[in-house]
Coordinates of C-alpha atoms in Angstrom, one line a residue:
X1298 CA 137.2 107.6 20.7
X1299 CA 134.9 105.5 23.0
X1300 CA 134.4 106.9 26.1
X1301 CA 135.9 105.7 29.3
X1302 CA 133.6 105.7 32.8
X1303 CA 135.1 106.6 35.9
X1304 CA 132.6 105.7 39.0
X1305 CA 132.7 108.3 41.7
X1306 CA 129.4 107.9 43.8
X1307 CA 126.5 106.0 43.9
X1308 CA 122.9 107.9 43.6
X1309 CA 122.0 107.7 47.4
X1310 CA 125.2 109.6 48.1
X1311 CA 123.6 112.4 46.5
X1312 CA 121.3 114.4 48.2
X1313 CA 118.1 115.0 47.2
X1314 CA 117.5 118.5 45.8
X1315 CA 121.3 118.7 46.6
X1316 CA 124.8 118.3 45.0
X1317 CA 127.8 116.3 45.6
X1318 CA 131.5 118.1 44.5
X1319 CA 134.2 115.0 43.0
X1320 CA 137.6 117.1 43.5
X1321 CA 140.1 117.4 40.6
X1322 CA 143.6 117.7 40.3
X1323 CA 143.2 120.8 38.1
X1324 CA 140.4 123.0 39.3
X1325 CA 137.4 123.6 39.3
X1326 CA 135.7 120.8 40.5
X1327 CA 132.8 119.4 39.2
X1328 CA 129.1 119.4 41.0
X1329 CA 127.0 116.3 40.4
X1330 CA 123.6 117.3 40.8
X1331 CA 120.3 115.1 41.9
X1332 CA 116.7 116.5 41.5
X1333 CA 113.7 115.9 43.1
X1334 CA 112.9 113.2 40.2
X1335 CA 116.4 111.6 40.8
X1336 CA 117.4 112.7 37.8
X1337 CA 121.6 113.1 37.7
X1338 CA 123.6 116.3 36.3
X1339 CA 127.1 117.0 36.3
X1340 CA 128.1 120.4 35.8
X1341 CA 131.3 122.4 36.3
X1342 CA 131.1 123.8 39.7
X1343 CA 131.4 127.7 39.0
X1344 CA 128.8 129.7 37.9
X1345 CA 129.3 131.8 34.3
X1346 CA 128.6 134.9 36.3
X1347 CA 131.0 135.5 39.3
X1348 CA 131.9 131.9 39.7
X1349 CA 129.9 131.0 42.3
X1350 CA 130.1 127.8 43.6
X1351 CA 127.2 126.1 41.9
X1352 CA 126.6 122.8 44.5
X1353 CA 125.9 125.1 47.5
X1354 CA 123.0 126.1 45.6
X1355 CA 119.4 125.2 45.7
X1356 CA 118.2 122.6 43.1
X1357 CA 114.9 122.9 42.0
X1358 CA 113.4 121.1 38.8
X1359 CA 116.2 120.6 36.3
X1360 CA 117.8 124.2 37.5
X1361 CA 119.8 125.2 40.6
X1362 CA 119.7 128.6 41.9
X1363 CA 123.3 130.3 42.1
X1364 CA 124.2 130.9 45.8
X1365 CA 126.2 134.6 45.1
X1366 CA 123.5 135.7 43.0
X1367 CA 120.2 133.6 42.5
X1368 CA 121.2 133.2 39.0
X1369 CA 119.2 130.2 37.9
X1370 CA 121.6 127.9 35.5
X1371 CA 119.8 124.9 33.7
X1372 CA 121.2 121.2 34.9
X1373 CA 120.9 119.7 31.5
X1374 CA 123.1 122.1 29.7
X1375 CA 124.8 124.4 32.1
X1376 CA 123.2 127.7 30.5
X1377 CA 121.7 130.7 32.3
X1378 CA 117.9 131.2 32.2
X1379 CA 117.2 134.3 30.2
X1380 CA 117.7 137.1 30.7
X1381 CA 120.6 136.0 32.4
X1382 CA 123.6 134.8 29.8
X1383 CA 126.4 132.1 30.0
X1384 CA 127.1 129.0 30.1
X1385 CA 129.1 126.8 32.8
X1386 CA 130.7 123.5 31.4
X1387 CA 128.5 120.2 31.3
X1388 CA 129.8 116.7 31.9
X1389 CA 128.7 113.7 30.4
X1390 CA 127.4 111.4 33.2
X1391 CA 126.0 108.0 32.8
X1392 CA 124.1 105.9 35.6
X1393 CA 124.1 102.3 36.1
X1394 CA 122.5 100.3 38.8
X1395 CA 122.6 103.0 41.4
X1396 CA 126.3 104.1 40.7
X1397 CA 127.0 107.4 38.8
X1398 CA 129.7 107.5 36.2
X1399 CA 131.4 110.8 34.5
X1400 CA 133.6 110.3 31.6
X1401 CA 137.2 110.1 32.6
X1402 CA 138.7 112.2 29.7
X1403 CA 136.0 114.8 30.2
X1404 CA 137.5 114.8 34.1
X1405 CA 140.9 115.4 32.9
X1406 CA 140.3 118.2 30.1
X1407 CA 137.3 120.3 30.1
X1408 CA 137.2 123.5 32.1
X1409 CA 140.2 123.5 33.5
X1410 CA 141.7 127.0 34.9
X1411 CA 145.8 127.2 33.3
X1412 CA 147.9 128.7 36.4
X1413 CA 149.8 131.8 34.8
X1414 CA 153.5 131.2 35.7

């Protein structure tokens, strides 16, 4: 299945060493992450440890520092750096001519919490 782009920001909106949230309907939102070398990330905005939320934490490199705990979780695939363990959810993003792009079915399905009725 091809995937389908949804814009929701453009680079600059992103600060550097920083992280912009786009809200879901089902939660958790997702963090979009910009480092120093304006490279983009998208990650699911909890940490795997206590669920922290990941874009009020301090991006350094291709990592950002968990704000509960200074667990360090990697940008590019949304794992802990050992010894640390886990693994928050990782979003495809694409970037074209300044505007960033996550996948729209990726938006809809992946990580999202089930309210128990």
């Amino acid at each position: 299945m091809p995937q389908q782009w949804k814009a929701v920001c453009n680079v600059a909106d992103i600060p550097v060493l920083g992280a912009r949230v786009v809200n879901r309907a089902a939660k958790p939102d997702v963090a979009i992450f910009r480092n120093s070398e304006d490279k983009i990330f998208a990650l699911l905005d909890k940490c795997p440890h206590k669920g922290g939320p990941l874009s009020q934490g301090i991006v350094f490199g291709e990592r950002v520092a968990c704000p509960l705990h200074n667990w360090n979780i990697q940008l590019d695939s949304g794992c802990a750096v050992s010894p640390d363990e886990g693994c928050t959810q990782r979003f495809s993003v694409k970037v074209e001519d300044g505007e960033v792009f996550l996948d729209a079915e990726e938006l809809k399905s992946l990580a999202i919490e089930v309210k128990a009725e």
